[in-house]
mmCIF file of C-alpha atoms in Angstrom:
data_model
loop_
_atom_site.group_PDB
_atom_site.id
_atom_site.type_symbol
_atom_site.label_atom_id
_atom_site.label_comp_id
_atom_site.label_asym_id
_atom_site.label_seq_id
_atom_site.Cartn_x
_atom_site.Cartn_y
_atom_site.Cartn_z
ATOM 1 C CA GLY B 1 4.413 6.782 39.163
ATOM 2 C CA ALA B 2 3.134 8.388 36.003
ATOM 3 C CA GLY B 3 5.632 9.292 33.352
ATOM 4 C CA VAL B 4 5.431 11.920 30.661
ATOM 5 C CA SER B 5 2.295 11.552 28.588
ATOM 6 C CA GLN B 6 1.531 12.980 25.163
ATOM 7 C CA THR B 7 -1.732 13.263 23.297
ATOM 8 C CA PRO B 8 -2.753 12.368 20.733
ATOM 9 C CA SER B 9 -0.451 9.453 19.983
ATOM 10 C CA ASN B 10 -1.167 9.873 16.283
ATOM 11 C CA LYS B 11 -2.429 12.856 14.343
ATOM 12 C CA VAL B 12 -3.220 12.944 10.650
ATOM 13 C CA THR B 13 -4.012 16.296 9.137
ATOM 14 C CA GLU B 14 -4.163 17.978 5.765
ATOM 15 C CA LYS B 15 -1.697 20.478 4.446
ATOM 16 C CA GLY B 16 -2.569 23.974 5.592
ATOM 17 C CA LYS B 17 -4.444 22.915 8.725
ATOM 18 C CA TYR B 18 -3.690 23.899 12.316
ATOM 19 C CA VAL B 19 -2.708 21.283 14.919
ATOM 20 C CA GLU B 20 -2.101 21.202 18.644
ATOM 21 C CA LEU B 21 -0.005 18.607 20.409
ATOM 22 C CA ARG B 22 -0.215 18.204 24.163
ATOM 23 C CA CYS B 23 2.377 17.196 26.737
ATOM 24 C CA ASP B 24 1.776 16.313 30.393
ATOM 25 C CA PRO B 25 5.127 16.285 32.209
ATOM 26 C CA ILE B 26 6.000 14.400 35.344
ATOM 27 C CA SER B 27 4.469 16.141 38.336
ATOM 28 C CA GLY B 28 6.857 18.607 39.917
ATOM 29 C CA HIS B 29 9.210 18.813 36.945
ATOM 30 C CA THR B 30 9.947 22.446 36.215
ATOM 31 C CA ALA B 31 11.830 21.964 32.958
ATOM 32 C CA LEU B 32 10.009 20.872 29.800
ATOM 33 C CA TYR B 33 11.410 20.263 26.339
ATOM 34 C CA TRP B 34 9.996 19.641 22.892
ATOM 35 C CA TYR B 35 11.954 17.742 20.270
ATOM 36 C CA ARG B 36 11.121 16.654 16.725
ATOM 37 C CA GLN B 37 12.291 13.332 15.306
ATOM 38 C CA SER B 38 12.140 12.813 11.574
ATOM 39 C CA LEU B 39 12.343 9.340 10.066
ATOM 40 C CA GLY B 40 15.814 7.869 10.427
ATOM 41 C CA GLN B 41 17.136 10.795 12.433
ATOM 42 C CA GLY B 42 17.849 11.599 16.022
ATOM 43 C CA PRO B 43 15.560 13.993 17.890
ATOM 44 C CA GLU B 44 16.138 17.691 17.255
ATOM 45 C CA PHE B 45 15.548 20.312 19.904
ATOM 46 C CA LEU B 46 12.671 22.729 19.394
ATOM 47 C CA ILE B 47 11.997 24.639 22.608
ATOM 48 C CA TYR B 48 12.688 24.593 26.351
ATOM 49 C CA PHE B 49 10.488 25.880 29.153
ATOM 50 C CA GLN B 50 11.586 26.654 32.673
ATOM 51 C CA GLY B 51 8.331 27.074 34.545
ATOM 52 C CA THR B 52 5.907 29.054 32.438
ATOM 53 C CA GLY B 53 8.403 30.849 30.252
ATOM 54 C CA ALA B 54 10.098 29.715 27.083
ATOM 55 C CA ALA B 55 13.745 30.058 28.089
ATOM 56 C CA ASP B 56 15.163 28.810 24.791
ATOM 57 C CA ASP B 57 13.179 28.629 21.552
ATOM 58 C CA SER B 58 16.178 28.567 19.247
ATOM 59 C CA GLY B 59 15.131 25.256 17.695
ATOM 60 C CA LEU B 60 11.730 26.334 16.382
ATOM 61 C CA PRO B 61 12.093 26.123 12.598
ATOM 62 C CA ASN B 62 9.897 29.119 11.736
ATOM 63 C CA ASP B 63 7.042 31.267 13.003
ATOM 64 C CA ARG B 64 4.437 28.639 12.177
ATOM 65 C CA PHE B 65 5.565 26.813 15.316
ATOM 66 C CA PHE B 66 4.609 28.061 18.754
ATOM 67 C CA ALA B 67 4.431 26.503 22.202
ATOM 68 C CA VAL B 68 2.910 27.510 25.519
ATOM 69 C CA ARG B 69 3.003 26.334 29.095
ATOM 70 C CA PRO B 70 0.636 28.748 30.844
ATOM 71 C CA GLU B 71 0.579 27.192 34.314
ATOM 72 C CA GLY B 72 4.042 25.684 34.360
ATOM 73 C CA SER B 73 2.812 22.145 33.892
ATOM 74 C CA VAL B 74 1.019 21.028 30.716
ATOM 75 C CA SER B 75 2.466 22.321 27.477
ATOM 76 C CA THR B 76 0.941 22.616 24.020
ATOM 77 C CA LEU B 77 2.903 22.747 20.798
ATOM 78 C CA LYS B 78 0.969 24.554 18.101
ATOM 79 C CA ILE B 79 1.676 24.336 14.386
ATOM 80 C CA GLN B 80 -0.087 26.652 11.945
ATOM 81 C CA ARG B 81 -0.518 26.097 8.220
ATOM 82 C CA THR B 82 1.005 22.647 8.393
ATOM 83 C CA GLU B 83 3.265 21.478 5.585
ATOM 84 C CA ARG B 84 4.172 17.956 4.499
ATOM 85 C CA GLY B 85 7.681 18.553 5.807
ATOM 86 C CA ASP B 86 6.258 18.912 9.316
ATOM 87 C CA SER B 87 5.498 15.181 9.359
ATOM 88 C CA ALA B 88 7.551 13.673 12.188
ATOM 89 C CA VAL B 89 7.324 12.336 15.706
ATOM 90 C CA TYR B 90 7.129 15.136 18.235
ATOM 91 C CA LEU B 91 8.678 14.228 21.563
ATOM 92 C CA CYS B 92 8.223 15.908 24.902
ATOM 93 C CA ALA B 93 10.578 15.519 27.841
ATOM 94 C CA SER B 94 10.643 16.881 31.365
ATOM 95 C CA SER B 95 13.242 17.137 34.095
ATOM 96 C CA ARG B 96 13.465 18.322 37.674
ATOM 97 C CA GLY B 97 15.757 21.149 36.710
ATOM 98 C CA THR B 98 18.922 22.022 34.908
ATOM 99 C CA SER B 99 21.565 21.353 37.491
ATOM 100 C CA ASP B 100 23.798 18.342 37.000
ATOM 101 C CA THR B 101 21.857 16.245 39.488
ATOM 102 C CA GLY B 102 18.444 17.224 38.249
ATOM 103 C CA SER B 103 18.993 17.305 34.551
ATOM 104 C CA GLU B 104 17.927 13.804 33.478
ATOM 105 C CA GLN B 105 15.221 14.233 30.876
ATOM 106 C CA PHE B 106 12.344 11.758 30.893
ATOM 107 C CA PHE B 107 10.705 11.347 27.525
ATOM 108 C CA GLY B 108 7.126 10.728 26.548
ATOM 109 C CA PRO B 109 6.123 8.233 23.843
ATOM 110 C CA GLY B 110 5.669 10.982 21.279
ATOM 111 C CA THR B 111 2.981 12.158 18.900
ATOM 112 C CA ARG B 112 3.309 10.971 15.327
ATOM 113 C CA LEU B 113 2.156 13.791 13.050
ATOM 114 C CA THR B 114 1.372 13.039 9.437
ATOM 115 C CA VAL B 115 0.561 15.892 7.079
ATOM 116 C CA LEU B 116 -1.111 14.748 3.870
ATOM 117 C CA ALA Q 1 29.911 23.250 13.367
ATOM 118 C CA GLN Q 2 29.021 21.464 16.565
ATOM 119 C CA SER Q 3 27.945 17.876 15.925
ATOM 120 C CA VAL Q 4 27.477 14.391 17.290
ATOM 121 C CA THR Q 5 28.404 11.561 14.966
ATOM 122 C CA GLN Q 6 27.325 7.967 15.156
ATOM 123 C CA PRO Q 7 29.101 6.429 12.175
ATOM 124 C CA ASP Q 8 27.251 3.110 12.161
ATOM 125 C CA ILE Q 9 23.658 3.259 10.924
ATOM 126 C CA HIS Q 10 23.075 -0.453 11.568
ATOM 127 C CA ILE Q 11 24.957 -3.046 13.565
ATOM 128 C CA THR Q 12 24.102 -6.746 13.735
ATOM 129 C CA VAL Q 13 25.507 -8.985 16.459
ATOM 130 C CA SER Q 14 24.756 -12.493 17.614
ATOM 131 C CA GLU Q 15 23.099 -13.011 20.953
ATOM 132 C CA GLY Q 16 25.779 -13.443 23.590
ATOM 133 C CA ALA Q 17 28.400 -11.552 21.603
ATOM 134 C CA SER Q 18 29.980 -8.323 22.756
ATOM 135 C CA LEU Q 19 28.864 -4.937 21.468
ATOM 136 C CA GLU Q 20 30.453 -1.563 20.897
ATOM 137 C CA LEU Q 21 28.542 1.402 19.483
ATOM 138 C CA ARG Q 22 30.589 4.397 18.439
ATOM 139 C CA CYS Q 23 29.960 8.045 19.197
ATOM 140 C CA ASN Q 24 32.134 11.071 18.419
ATOM 141 C CA TYR Q 25 31.463 14.709 19.135
ATOM 142 C CA SER Q 26 33.013 17.936 17.926
ATOM 143 C CA TYR Q 27 33.036 20.712 20.496
ATOM 144 C CA GLY Q 28 35.684 22.996 21.891
ATOM 145 C CA ALA Q 29 35.158 21.867 25.470
ATOM 146 C CA THR Q 30 34.066 18.588 27.018
ATOM 147 C CA PRO Q 31 30.294 18.381 26.874
ATOM 148 C CA TYR Q 32 28.050 16.336 29.100
ATOM 149 C CA LEU Q 33 27.526 12.969 27.403
ATOM 150 C CA PHE Q 34 24.562 10.621 27.311
ATOM 151 C CA TRP Q 35 23.377 7.386 25.745
ATOM 152 C CA TYR Q 36 19.671 6.772 25.198
ATOM 153 C CA VAL Q 37 17.840 3.704 23.907
ATOM 154 C CA GLN Q 38 14.596 3.809 21.921
ATOM 155 C CA SER Q 39 12.571 0.646 21.463
ATOM 156 C CA PRO Q 40 9.613 0.451 19.065
ATOM 157 C CA GLY Q 41 6.599 2.109 20.626
ATOM 158 C CA GLN Q 42 8.627 3.184 23.662
ATOM 159 C CA GLY Q 43 9.953 6.538 24.687
ATOM 160 C CA LEU Q 44 13.634 7.307 24.881
ATOM 161 C CA GLN Q 45 15.239 5.818 27.975
ATOM 162 C CA LEU Q 46 18.487 7.002 29.514
ATOM 163 C CA LEU Q 47 21.135 4.268 29.695
ATOM 164 C CA LEU Q 48 23.959 6.281 31.239
ATOM 165 C CA LYS Q 49 25.566 9.702 31.428
ATOM 166 C CA TYR Q 50 28.946 11.297 31.958
ATOM 167 C CA PHE Q 51 29.481 14.703 33.505
ATOM 168 C CA SER Q 52 32.935 14.459 35.054
ATOM 169 C CA GLY Q 53 35.166 12.162 37.087
ATOM 170 C CA ASP Q 54 35.786 8.512 36.264
ATOM 171 C CA THR Q 55 35.809 8.173 32.491
ATOM 172 C CA LEU Q 56 34.289 4.694 32.589
ATOM 173 C CA VAL Q 57 30.603 4.986 33.336
ATOM 174 C CA GLN Q 58 28.271 2.168 34.286
ATOM 175 C CA GLY Q 59 24.641 2.270 33.239
ATOM 176 C CA ILE Q 60 21.492 0.226 33.345
ATOM 177 C CA LYS Q 61 20.932 -3.110 31.610
ATOM 178 C CA GLY Q 62 24.622 -4.010 31.818
ATOM 179 C CA PHE Q 63 25.824 -1.193 29.549
ATOM 180 C CA GLU Q 64 28.929 0.893 30.076
ATOM 181 C CA ALA Q 65 30.589 3.718 28.188
ATOM 182 C CA GLU Q 66 34.065 5.187 28.195
ATOM 183 C CA PHE Q 67 34.849 8.846 27.638
ATOM 184 C CA LYS Q 68 38.116 9.384 25.755
ATOM 185 C CA ARG Q 69 38.993 13.055 25.583
ATOM 186 C CA SER Q 70 41.870 12.553 23.145
ATOM 187 C CA GLN Q 71 39.514 10.909 20.646
ATOM 188 C CA SER Q 72 36.415 13.010 21.414
ATOM 189 C CA SER Q 73 34.583 9.714 21.804
ATOM 190 C CA PHE Q 74 32.040 8.178 24.134
ATOM 191 C CA ASN Q 75 31.548 4.616 22.926
ATOM 192 C CA LEU Q 76 28.895 2.361 24.393
ATOM 193 C CA ARG Q 77 29.741 -1.241 25.250
ATOM 194 C CA LYS Q 78 28.094 -4.385 26.524
ATOM 195 C CA PRO Q 79 29.969 -7.652 27.095
ATOM 196 C CA SER Q 80 27.086 -9.976 26.188
ATOM 197 C CA VAL Q 81 24.100 -8.869 24.142
ATOM 198 C CA HIS Q 82 20.591 -10.183 24.792
ATOM 199 C CA TRP Q 83 17.840 -10.392 22.176
ATOM 200 C CA SER Q 84 15.918 -7.741 24.121
ATOM 201 C CA ASP Q 85 18.718 -5.225 23.441
ATOM 202 C CA ALA Q 86 17.564 -4.889 19.836
ATOM 203 C CA ALA Q 87 16.610 -1.211 19.542
ATOM 204 C CA GLU Q 88 17.820 2.174 18.317
ATOM 205 C CA TYR Q 89 20.615 3.768 20.329
ATOM 206 C CA PHE Q 90 21.299 7.484 20.442
ATOM 207 C CA CYS Q 91 24.331 9.298 21.699
ATOM 208 C CA ALA Q 92 23.624 12.831 22.885
ATOM 209 C CA VAL Q 93 25.477 15.766 24.373
ATOM 210 C CA VAL Q 94 24.668 18.835 26.397
ATOM 211 C CA LEU Q 95 27.014 21.761 26.054
ATOM 212 C CA SER Q 96 28.300 22.452 29.554
ATOM 213 C CA MET Q 97 27.850 26.186 29.079
ATOM 214 C CA ASP Q 98 24.269 25.823 27.872
ATOM 215 C CA SER Q 99 21.964 26.664 30.765
ATOM 216 C CA SER Q 100 18.999 25.076 29.014
ATOM 217 C CA TYR Q 101 20.571 21.603 29.111
ATOM 218 C CA LYS Q 102 19.032 20.851 25.737
ATOM 219 C CA LEU Q 103 20.163 17.562 24.236
ATOM 220 C CA ILE Q 104 21.931 17.402 20.886
ATOM 221 C CA PHE Q 105 21.504 13.923 19.430
ATOM 222 C CA GLY Q 106 23.390 11.852 16.924
ATOM 223 C CA SER Q 107 21.479 10.172 14.124
ATOM 224 C CA GLY Q 108 21.320 6.851 15.923
ATOM 225 C CA THR Q 109 22.525 3.276 15.470
ATOM 226 C CA ARG Q 110 20.022 0.494 14.998
ATOM 227 C CA LEU Q 111 21.077 -2.719 16.738
ATOM 228 C CA LEU Q 112 19.867 -6.016 15.362
ATOM 229 C CA VAL Q 113 20.449 -9.198 17.381
ATOM 230 C CA ARG Q 114 20.776 -12.584 15.681
ATOM 231 C CA PRO Q 115 19.488 -15.556 17.679
#
């Protein structure tokens, strides 16, 4: 079956521009996560959706970052006024839920964002 | 501060040799514990997880990990490494009281395998 997909796989933009990164979770997965992985580091949590609502956005670094999941499936991570420090791989993951048995997160291949 | 530590940035082993990757965490209570593997161009894949019960956990690809509460450790082991095991390995935790189940990752250990 289809896994988590992310588009685009690579995005190069200029400082100050706006970007959108898309995540298609596994069908039927209600929980969706965004993480950011900088070079040589482990992924860092950004935001968690349960259904359509952002249940935990404590990892968003500032108000330039925003994410939506309007129909409880596809999610878009939006970054305004990009900065060079935003360059990283953005990972999306989904899971069936947040109970012990349903909590395994399945990761997409990521979007590599480069801000020039 | 809460943290996950993987003290080895790189480890090199010969094919067929045994492997142990270290992971320590600092939390007040026992978290849920995970090991993920990331190969070039691939997404993160779950190797194994520990929630409770038997402290020795078996995973995929012949990996196992042992939770040691007294040492706040969850080291990953494999008795005989294959060249295809070369990848980046991440230890991660979920705080058991965190209803979001968000993963907190260590900085990773890159495994190199000598032929």
